[in-house]
Coordinates of C-alpha atoms and ligand atoms in Angstrom, one line a residue:
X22 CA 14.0 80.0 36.7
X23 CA 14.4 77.4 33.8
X24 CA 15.4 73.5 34.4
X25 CA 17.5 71.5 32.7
X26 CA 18.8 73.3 30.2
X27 CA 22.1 72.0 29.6
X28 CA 24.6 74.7 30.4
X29 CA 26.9 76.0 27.3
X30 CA 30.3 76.9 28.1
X31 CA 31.0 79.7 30.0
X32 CA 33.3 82.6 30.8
X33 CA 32.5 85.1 33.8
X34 CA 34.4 87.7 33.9
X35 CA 34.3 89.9 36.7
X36 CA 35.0 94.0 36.8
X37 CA 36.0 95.1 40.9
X38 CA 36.9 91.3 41.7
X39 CA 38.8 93.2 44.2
X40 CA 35.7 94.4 46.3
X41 CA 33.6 93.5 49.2
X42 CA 31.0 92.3 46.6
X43 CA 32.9 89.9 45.2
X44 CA 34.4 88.8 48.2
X45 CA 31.3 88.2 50.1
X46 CA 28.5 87.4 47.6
X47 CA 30.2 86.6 44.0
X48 CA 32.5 83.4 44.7
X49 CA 30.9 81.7 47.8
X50 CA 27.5 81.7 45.1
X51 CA 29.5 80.2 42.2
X52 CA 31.5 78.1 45.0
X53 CA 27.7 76.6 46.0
X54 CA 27.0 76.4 42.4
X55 CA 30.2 74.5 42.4
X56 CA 29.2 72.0 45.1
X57 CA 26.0 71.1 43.8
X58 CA 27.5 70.7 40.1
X59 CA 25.3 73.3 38.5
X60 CA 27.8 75.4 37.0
X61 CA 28.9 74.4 33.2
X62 CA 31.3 72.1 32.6
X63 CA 33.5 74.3 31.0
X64 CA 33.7 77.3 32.9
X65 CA 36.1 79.8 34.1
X66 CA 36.3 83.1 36.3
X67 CA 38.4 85.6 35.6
X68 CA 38.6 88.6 38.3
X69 CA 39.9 92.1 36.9
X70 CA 40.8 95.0 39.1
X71 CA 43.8 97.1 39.1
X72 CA 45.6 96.1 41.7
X73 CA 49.1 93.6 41.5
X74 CA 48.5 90.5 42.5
X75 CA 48.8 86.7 41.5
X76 CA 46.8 84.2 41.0
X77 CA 47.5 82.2 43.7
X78 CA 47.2 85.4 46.4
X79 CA 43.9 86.3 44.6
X80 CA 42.4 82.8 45.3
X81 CA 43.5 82.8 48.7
X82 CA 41.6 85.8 49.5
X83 CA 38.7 84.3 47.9
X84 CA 38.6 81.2 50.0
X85 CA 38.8 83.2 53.0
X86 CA 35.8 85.0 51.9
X87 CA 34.5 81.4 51.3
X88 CA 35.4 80.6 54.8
X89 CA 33.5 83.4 56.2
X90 CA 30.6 83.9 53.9
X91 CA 29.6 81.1 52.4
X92 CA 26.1 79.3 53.4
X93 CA 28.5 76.0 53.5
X94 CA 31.4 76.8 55.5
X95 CA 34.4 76.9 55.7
X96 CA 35.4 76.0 52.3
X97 CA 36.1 72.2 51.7
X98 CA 39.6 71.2 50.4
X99 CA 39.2 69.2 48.1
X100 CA 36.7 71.0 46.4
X101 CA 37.9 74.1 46.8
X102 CA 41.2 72.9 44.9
X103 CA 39.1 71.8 41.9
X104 CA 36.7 75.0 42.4
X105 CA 39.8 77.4 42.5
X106 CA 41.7 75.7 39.3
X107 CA 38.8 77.5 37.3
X108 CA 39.6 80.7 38.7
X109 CA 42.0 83.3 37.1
X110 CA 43.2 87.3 37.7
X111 CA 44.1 89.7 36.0
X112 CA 45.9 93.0 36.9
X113 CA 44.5 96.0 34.6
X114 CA 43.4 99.3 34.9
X115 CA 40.0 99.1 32.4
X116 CA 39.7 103.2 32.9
X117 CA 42.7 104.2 31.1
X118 CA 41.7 104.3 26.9
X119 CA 45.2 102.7 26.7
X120 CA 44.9 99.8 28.3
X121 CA 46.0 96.6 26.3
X122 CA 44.2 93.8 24.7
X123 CA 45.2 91.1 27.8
X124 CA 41.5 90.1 28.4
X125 CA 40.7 89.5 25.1
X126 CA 44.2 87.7 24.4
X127 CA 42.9 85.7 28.1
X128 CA 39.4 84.5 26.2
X129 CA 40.4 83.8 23.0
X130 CA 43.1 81.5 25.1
X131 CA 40.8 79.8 26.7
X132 CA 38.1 79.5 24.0
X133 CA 41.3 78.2 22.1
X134 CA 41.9 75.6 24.4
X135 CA 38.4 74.5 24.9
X136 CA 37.8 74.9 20.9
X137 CA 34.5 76.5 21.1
X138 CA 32.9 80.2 21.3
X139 CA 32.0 80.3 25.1
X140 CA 29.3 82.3 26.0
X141 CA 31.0 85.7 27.3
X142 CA 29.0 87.1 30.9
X143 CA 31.0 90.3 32.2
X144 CA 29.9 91.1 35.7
X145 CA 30.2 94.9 36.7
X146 CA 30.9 94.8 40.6
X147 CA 31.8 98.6 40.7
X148 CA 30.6 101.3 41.6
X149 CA 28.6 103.4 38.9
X150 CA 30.9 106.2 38.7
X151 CA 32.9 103.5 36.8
X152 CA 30.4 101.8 35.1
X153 CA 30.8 104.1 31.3
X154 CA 34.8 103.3 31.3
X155 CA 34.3 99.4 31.9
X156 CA 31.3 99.2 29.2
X157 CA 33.7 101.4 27.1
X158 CA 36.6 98.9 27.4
X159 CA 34.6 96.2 26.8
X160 CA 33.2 97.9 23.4
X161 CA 37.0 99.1 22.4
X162 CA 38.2 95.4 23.1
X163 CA 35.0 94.1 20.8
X164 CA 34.7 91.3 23.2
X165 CA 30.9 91.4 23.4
X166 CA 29.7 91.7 19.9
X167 CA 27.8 88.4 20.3
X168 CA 24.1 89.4 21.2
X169 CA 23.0 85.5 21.9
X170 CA 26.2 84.8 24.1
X171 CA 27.7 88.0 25.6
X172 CA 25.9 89.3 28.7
X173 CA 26.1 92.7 31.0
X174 CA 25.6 92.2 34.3
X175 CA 25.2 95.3 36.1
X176 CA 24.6 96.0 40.0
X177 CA 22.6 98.2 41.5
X178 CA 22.5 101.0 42.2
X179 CA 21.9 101.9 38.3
X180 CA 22.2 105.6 38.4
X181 CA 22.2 108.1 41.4
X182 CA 18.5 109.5 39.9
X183 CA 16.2 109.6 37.2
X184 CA 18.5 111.9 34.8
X185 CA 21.8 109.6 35.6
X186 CA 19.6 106.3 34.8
X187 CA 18.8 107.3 31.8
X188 CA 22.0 108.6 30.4
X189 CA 23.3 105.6 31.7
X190 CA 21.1 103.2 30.1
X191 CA 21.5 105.6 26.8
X192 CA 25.2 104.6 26.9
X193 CA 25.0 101.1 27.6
X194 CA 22.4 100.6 25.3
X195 CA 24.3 102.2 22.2
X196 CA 27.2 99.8 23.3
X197 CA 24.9 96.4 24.0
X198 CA 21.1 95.5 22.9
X199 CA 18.8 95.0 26.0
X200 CA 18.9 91.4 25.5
X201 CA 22.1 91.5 27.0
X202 CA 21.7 93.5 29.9
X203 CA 21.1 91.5 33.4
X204 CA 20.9 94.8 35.7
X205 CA 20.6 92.6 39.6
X206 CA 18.7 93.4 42.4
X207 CA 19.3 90.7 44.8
X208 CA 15.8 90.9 46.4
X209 CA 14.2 89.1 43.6
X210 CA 16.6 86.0 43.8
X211 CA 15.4 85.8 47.0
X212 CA 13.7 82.5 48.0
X213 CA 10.9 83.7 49.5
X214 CA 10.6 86.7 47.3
X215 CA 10.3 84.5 44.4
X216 CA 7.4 82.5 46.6
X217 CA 5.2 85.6 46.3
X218 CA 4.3 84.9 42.8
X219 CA 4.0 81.1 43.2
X220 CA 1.8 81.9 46.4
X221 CA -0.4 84.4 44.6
X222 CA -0.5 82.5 41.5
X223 CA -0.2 78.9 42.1
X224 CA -3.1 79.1 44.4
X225 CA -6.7 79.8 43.6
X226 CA -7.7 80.6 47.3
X227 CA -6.0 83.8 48.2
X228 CA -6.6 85.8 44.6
X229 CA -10.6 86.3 45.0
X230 CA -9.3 88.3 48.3
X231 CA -6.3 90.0 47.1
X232 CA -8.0 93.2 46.3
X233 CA -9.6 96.9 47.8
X234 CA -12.8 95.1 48.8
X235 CA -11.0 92.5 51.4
X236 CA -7.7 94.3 52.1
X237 CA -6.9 97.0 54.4
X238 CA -3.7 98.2 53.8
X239 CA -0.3 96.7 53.5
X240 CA 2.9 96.9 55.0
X241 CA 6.2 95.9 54.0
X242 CA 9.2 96.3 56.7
X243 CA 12.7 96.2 55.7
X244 CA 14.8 96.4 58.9
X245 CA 18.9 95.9 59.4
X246 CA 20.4 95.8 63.0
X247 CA 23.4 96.4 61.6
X248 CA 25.0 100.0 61.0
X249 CA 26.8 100.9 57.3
X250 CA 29.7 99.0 58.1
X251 CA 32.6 99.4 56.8
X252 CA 30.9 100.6 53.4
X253 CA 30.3 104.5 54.6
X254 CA 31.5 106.1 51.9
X255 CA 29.7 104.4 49.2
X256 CA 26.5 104.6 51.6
X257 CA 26.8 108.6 52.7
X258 CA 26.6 109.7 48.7
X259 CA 23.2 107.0 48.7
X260 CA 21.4 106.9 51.5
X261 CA 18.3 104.6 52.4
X262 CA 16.0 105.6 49.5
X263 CA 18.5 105.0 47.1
X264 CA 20.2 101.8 48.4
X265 CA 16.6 100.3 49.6
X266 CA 13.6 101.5 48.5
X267 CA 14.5 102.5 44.8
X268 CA 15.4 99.1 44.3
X269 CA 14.5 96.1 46.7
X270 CA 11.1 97.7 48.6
X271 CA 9.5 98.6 44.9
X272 CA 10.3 95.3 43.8
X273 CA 8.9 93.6 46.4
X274 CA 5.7 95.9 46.2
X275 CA 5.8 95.1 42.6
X276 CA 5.5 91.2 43.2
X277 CA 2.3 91.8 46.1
X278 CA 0.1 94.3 43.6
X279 CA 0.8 93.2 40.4
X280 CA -1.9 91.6 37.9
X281 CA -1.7 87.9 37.1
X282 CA 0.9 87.5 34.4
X283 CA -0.1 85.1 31.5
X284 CA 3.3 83.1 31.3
X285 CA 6.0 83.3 33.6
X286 CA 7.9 84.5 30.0
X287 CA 10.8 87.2 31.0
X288 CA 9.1 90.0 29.5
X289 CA 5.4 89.0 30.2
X290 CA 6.2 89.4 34.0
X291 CA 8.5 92.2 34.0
X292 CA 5.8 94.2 32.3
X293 CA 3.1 93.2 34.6
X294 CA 5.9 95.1 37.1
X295 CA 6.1 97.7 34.9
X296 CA 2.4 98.4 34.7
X297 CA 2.3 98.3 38.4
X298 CA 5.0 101.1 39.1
X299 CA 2.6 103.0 36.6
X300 CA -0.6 102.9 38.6
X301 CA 1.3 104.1 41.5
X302 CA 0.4 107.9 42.6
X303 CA 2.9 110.1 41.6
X304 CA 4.0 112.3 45.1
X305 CA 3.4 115.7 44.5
X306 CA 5.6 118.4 45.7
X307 CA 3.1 120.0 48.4
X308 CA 2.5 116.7 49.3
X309 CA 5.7 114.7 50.4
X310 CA 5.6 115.1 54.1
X311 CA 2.5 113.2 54.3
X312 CA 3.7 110.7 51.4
X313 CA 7.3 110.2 52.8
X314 CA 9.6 110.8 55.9
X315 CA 13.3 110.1 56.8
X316 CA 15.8 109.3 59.5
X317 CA 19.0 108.8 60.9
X318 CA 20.0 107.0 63.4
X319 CA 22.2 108.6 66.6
X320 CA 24.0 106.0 69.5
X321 CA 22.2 103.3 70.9
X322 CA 22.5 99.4 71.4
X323 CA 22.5 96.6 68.8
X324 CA 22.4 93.2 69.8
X325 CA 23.0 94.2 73.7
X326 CA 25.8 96.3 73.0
X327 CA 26.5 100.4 72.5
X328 CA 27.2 101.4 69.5
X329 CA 27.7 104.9 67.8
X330 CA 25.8 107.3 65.7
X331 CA 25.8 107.5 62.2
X332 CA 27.6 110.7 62.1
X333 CA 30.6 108.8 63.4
X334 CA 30.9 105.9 61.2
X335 CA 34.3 106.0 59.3
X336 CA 33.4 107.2 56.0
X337 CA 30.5 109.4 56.7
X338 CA 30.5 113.2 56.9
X339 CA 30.3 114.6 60.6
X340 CA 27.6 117.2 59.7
X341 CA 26.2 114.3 56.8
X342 CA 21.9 114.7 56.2
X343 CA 22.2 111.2 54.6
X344 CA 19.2 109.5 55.7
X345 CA 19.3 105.9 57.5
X346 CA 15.7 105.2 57.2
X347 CA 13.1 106.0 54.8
X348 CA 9.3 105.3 54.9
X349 CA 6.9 106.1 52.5
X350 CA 2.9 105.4 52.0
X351 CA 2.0 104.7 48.1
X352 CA -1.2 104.4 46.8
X353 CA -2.2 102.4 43.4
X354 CA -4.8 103.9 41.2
X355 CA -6.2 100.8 39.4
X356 CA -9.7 98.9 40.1
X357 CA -7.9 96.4 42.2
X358 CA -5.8 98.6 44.6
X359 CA -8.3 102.4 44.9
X360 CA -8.1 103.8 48.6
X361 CA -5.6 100.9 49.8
X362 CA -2.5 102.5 51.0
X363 CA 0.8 100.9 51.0
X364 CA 3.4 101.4 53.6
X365 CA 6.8 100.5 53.2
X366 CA 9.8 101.4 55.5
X367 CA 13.5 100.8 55.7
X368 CA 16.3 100.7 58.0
X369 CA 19.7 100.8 59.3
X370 CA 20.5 99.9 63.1
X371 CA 16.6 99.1 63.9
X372 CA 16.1 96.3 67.1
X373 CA 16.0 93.6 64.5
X374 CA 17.2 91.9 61.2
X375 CA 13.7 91.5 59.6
X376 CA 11.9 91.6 56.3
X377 CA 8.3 90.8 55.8
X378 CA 5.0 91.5 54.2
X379 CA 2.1 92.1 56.0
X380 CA -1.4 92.4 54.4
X381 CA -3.8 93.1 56.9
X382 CA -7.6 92.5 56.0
X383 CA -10.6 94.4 56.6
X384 CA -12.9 93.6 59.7
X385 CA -15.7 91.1 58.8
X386 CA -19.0 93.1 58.0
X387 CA -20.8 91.9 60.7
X388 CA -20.1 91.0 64.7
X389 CA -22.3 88.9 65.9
X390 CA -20.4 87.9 69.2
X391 CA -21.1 89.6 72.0
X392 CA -18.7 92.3 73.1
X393 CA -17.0 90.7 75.9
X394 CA -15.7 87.7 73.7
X395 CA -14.1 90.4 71.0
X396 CA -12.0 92.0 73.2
X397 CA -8.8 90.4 72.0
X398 CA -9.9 90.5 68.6
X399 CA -7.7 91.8 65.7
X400 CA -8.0 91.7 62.0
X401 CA -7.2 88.6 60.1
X402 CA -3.4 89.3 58.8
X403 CA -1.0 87.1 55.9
X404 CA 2.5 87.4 56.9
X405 CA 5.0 86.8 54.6
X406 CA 8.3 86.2 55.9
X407 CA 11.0 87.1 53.7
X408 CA 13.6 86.6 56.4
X409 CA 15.1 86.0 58.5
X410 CA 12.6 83.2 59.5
X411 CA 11.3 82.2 55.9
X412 CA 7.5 81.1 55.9
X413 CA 3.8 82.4 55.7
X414 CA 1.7 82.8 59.0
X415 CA -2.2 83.3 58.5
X416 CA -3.6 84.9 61.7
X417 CA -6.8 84.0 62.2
X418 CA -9.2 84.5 64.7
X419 CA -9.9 81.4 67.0
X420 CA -12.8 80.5 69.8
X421 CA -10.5 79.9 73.2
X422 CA -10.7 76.5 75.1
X423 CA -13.2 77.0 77.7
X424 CA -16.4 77.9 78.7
X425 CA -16.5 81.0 78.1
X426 CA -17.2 82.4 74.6
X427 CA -14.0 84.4 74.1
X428 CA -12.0 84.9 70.6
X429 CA -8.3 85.4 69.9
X430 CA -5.8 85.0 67.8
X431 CA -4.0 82.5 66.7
X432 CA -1.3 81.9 63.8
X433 CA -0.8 79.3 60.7
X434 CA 2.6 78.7 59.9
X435 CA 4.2 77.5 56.9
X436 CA 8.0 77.7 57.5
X437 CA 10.8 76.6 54.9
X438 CA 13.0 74.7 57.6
X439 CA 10.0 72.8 58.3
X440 CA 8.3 71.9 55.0
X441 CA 11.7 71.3 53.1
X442 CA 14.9 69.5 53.9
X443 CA 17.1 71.5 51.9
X444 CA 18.4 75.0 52.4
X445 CA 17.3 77.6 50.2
X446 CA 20.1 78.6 47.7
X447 CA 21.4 82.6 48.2
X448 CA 20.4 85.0 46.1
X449 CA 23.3 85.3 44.0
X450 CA 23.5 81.3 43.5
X451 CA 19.8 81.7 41.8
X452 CA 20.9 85.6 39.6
X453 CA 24.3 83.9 38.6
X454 CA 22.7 80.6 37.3
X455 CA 20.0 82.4 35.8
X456 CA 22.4 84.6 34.3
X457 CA 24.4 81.8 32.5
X458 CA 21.5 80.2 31.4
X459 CA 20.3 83.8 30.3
X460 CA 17.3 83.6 31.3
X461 CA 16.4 87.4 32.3
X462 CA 12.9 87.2 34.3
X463 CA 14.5 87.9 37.8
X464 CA 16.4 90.8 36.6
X465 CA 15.0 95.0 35.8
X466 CA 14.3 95.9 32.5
X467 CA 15.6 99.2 32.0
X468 CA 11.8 100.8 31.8
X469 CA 11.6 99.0 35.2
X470 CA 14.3 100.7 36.8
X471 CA 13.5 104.3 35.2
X472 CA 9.7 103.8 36.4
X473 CA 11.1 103.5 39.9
X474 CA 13.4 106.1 40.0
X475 CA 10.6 108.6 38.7
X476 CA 7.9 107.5 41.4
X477 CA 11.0 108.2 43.9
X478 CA 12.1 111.8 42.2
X479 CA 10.1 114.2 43.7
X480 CA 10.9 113.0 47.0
X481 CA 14.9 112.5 46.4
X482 CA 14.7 116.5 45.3
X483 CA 12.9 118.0 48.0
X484 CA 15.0 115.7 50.5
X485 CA 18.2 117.2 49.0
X486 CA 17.1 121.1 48.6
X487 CA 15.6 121.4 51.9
X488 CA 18.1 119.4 54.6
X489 CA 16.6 118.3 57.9
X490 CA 16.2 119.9 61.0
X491 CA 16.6 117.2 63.5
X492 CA 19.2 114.6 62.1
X493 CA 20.0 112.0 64.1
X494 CA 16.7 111.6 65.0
X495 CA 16.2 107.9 66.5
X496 CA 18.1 106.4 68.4
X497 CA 20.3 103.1 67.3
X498 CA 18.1 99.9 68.0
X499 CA 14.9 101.5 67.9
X500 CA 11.9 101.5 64.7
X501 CA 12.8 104.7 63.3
X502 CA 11.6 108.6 64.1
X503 CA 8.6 109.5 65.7
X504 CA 7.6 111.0 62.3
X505 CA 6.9 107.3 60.8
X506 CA 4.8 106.8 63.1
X507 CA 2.6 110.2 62.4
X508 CA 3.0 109.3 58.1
X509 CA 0.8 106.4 59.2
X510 CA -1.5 107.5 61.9
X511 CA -2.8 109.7 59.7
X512 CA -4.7 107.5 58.0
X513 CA -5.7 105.4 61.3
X514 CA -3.1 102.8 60.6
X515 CA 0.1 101.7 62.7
X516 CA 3.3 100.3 62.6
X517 CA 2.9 96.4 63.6
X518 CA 5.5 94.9 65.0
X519 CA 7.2 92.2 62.7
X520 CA 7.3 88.7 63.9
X521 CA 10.2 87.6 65.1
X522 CA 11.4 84.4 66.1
X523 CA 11.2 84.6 69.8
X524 CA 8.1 86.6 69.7
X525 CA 5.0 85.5 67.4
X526 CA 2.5 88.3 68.4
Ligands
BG6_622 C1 22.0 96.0 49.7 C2 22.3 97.3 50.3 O1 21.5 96.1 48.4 O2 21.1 95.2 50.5 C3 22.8 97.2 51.7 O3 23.2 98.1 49.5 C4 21.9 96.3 52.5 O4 22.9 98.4 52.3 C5 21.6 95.0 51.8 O5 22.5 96.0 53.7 C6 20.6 94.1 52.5 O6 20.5 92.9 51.8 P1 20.1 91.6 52.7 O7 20.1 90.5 51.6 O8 21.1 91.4 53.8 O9 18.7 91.9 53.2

């Protein structure tokens, strides 16, 4: 989030640079970062993971990553050749106590060669099962002793639950000071996730609205067509609370409610967040049917074609209760939010690839049309279209052409691929850049991630002590069990349908 700051050299070293992660996400960012010469000048990538492999081979399978994943592909040759030359492996085993001194021996090389101190980021791609025996390495090998210039980047998910969190963050933070600690949830490098705040913010008009007195409710739809992939087994011990809402959904619930901050200063926003997952209403036990529901999906279609259950994905338990979708209804007890509930909802193999806001207002006080010319009416809604589509639509109502008095709606768009010629950077181009300039705003503080985890807590235990009946319970390609629908018709509300791109109503 900073500008020109001129970039200190920089060593990334990178802990599963073996995984899908790191493949798909890790190197096409830096690769991009690479083409539009934002990296530091002196800079190098070193990969770690156990397995035997040169350099040469290791690069090759990153380019074909490139090739596949990268926002500009396939990778060019030229600068792929002066990309790669920065990029290094190296075989070890960081779980076993007696594993050798080679990365350190590898940096002091390089900060040899270069004659300077580079700052130190190492990236944990792995899973958390993992995560104490790398940060233990690290500490043996004394390579991140420098608070200013060492950094911890750690991916989500951070913890399995509230007790794991914490004795996570109890370890890692008697090995490293929080200043260090980047712990990445991709959602907030997000383009249009970062455009909340400067749409809230940056604009006068909207914030003399944004409160209980002209809003509704809000909904906020996270929805994949695809399936779990080939990632099964990492995703049948999660599930979608854990992979989704936990994480991504909060944030981005986070971002809509939160107060004003006073500087867009790391910490002054991330505890605006933090006061936010405060306010919400703890679930309590007696409670959580109407506060939260789940499903899985059985065979159906995606994208025109059949595909199977969850149940038999390769990786996933045939008799598994993991849940593919999760939706939940939060309320915030402060003075802006009282009475306004908050629906979010996630899923796996739903009709579309969507994620978007939508803040629906109240109906205006007073009708003074007559009745005929309200019969297509519908509350004034703000749409905010994380993606696919990137943009804002304001639906407003609008007097028809003609000579009749009728109203209906009609939408305001504001779409990135219209209002700016350049594409929005991923994600990870935006957290890695931010992470070598060490600049922390976009990333959870660890009270941030604990905070989530407990509003989640009483719904993760009474999912896991009491299994459900009816799993699978909606079909592949459809918006999730019939239950969803009931969590929100209880309070008069439904489920709108997100805009897509060949449908704007
Ligand atoms: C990841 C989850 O964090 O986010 C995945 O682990 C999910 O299960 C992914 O598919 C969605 O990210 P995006 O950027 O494609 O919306």
């Amino acid at each position: 989030m900073q500008y020109a700051v001129p970039l200190e050299p920089t060593i990334l070293v990178i802990f599963g640079a073996g995984g899908d992660l790191t493949w798909r996400k890790l190197i096409p960012a830096l690769y991009n970062l690479h083409l539009d010469k934002l990296l530091p000048e002196r800079f190098a990538i070193i990969g770690v993971a156990r397995k035997q492999v040169d350099d040469e081979a290791f690069r090759r399978r990153l380019r074909e990553g490139v090739d596949l994943f990268s926002r500009r592909r396939p990778a060019e040759e030229e600068s792929w050749n002066r990309f790669s030359t920065h990029v290094s492996y190296l075989s070890e085993d960081f779980s076993d106590p007696a594993s050798g001194p080679a990365l350190s021996q590898k940096l002091e090389e390089l900060e040899r060669a270069w004659g300077v101190r580079a700052n130190r980021v190492f990236y944990l791609a792995i899973p958390p099962d993992m995560m104490e025996a790398a940060a233990a390495h690290l500490q043996r090998l004394g390579v991140c002793r420098d608070c200013r210039r060492d950094r911890l980047v750690v991916e989500k998910p951070f913890g399995r639950d509230l007790a794991t969190a914490v004795a996570l963050d109890r370890l890692l933070s008697g090995m490293f000071a929080e200043s260090q600690m980047y712990r990445i949830d991709h959602y907030l490098g997000k383009e249009t996730v970062q455009n909340i705040l400067a749409f809230r913010f940056a604009n006068s008009l909207f914030e003399p609205v944004w409160n209980r007195r002209y809003i509704d409710h809000v909904q906020i739809t996270v929805a994949e067509t695809v399936g779990v992939e080939e990632r099964g087994g990492y995703y049948d011990n999660s599930g979608a609370l854990r992979d989704m809402v936990q994480n991504h959904l909060l944030q981005i619930l986070c971002l809509i409610a939160m107060e004003p901050p006073i500087s867009f200063d790391a910490d002054e926003v991330r505890n605006k967040k933090v006061d936010l997952l405060h306010a919400i209403r703890p679930i309590r036990p007696e409670e959580i049917h109407h506060s939260a529901v789940r499903g899985q999906y059985g065979r159906g279609t995606a994208d025109g074609k059949a595909v199977p259950g969850y149940l038999e994905e390769p990786g996933v338990a045939p008799d598994s209760t993991t849940e593919t979708f999760a939706a939940f209804k939060f309320f915030i007890d402060n003075w802006r939010w009282q009475g306004v509930p908050f629906y979010l909802r996630t899923g796996k193999r739903m009709p579309a690839r969507v994620s978007e806001v939508s803040i629906l207002f109240r109906s205006a006080p007073h009708q003074p049309f007559p009745s005929a010319a309200v019969e297509n009416w519908q509350p004034n809604r703000l749409i905010i279209r994380i993606q696919p589509e990137e943009g804002i639509v304001t639906r407003i109502q609008a007097k028809q052409p003609g000579t009749r008095l009728l109203l209906g709606p009609v939408d305001m768009q504001f779409r990135y691929r219209d209002a700016f010629s350049t594409a929005p950077p991923e994600a990870y181009e935006t957290l890695l850049l931010d992470v070598i300039r060490g600049d922390a705003t976009l990333f959870m503080r660890a009270d941030q991630v604990e905070c989530a985890w407990r509003i989640v807590a009483p719904v993760l235990e009474a999912w896991e002590s009491v299994p459900p009946g009816d799993f699978p319970d909606y079909p592949a390609g459809s918006w999730g069990p019939e239950s969803a629908n009931l969590l929100i018709a209880r309070e008069g509300h439904n489920w709108l349908q997100p805009t897509m791109p060949e449908e704007r109503r």
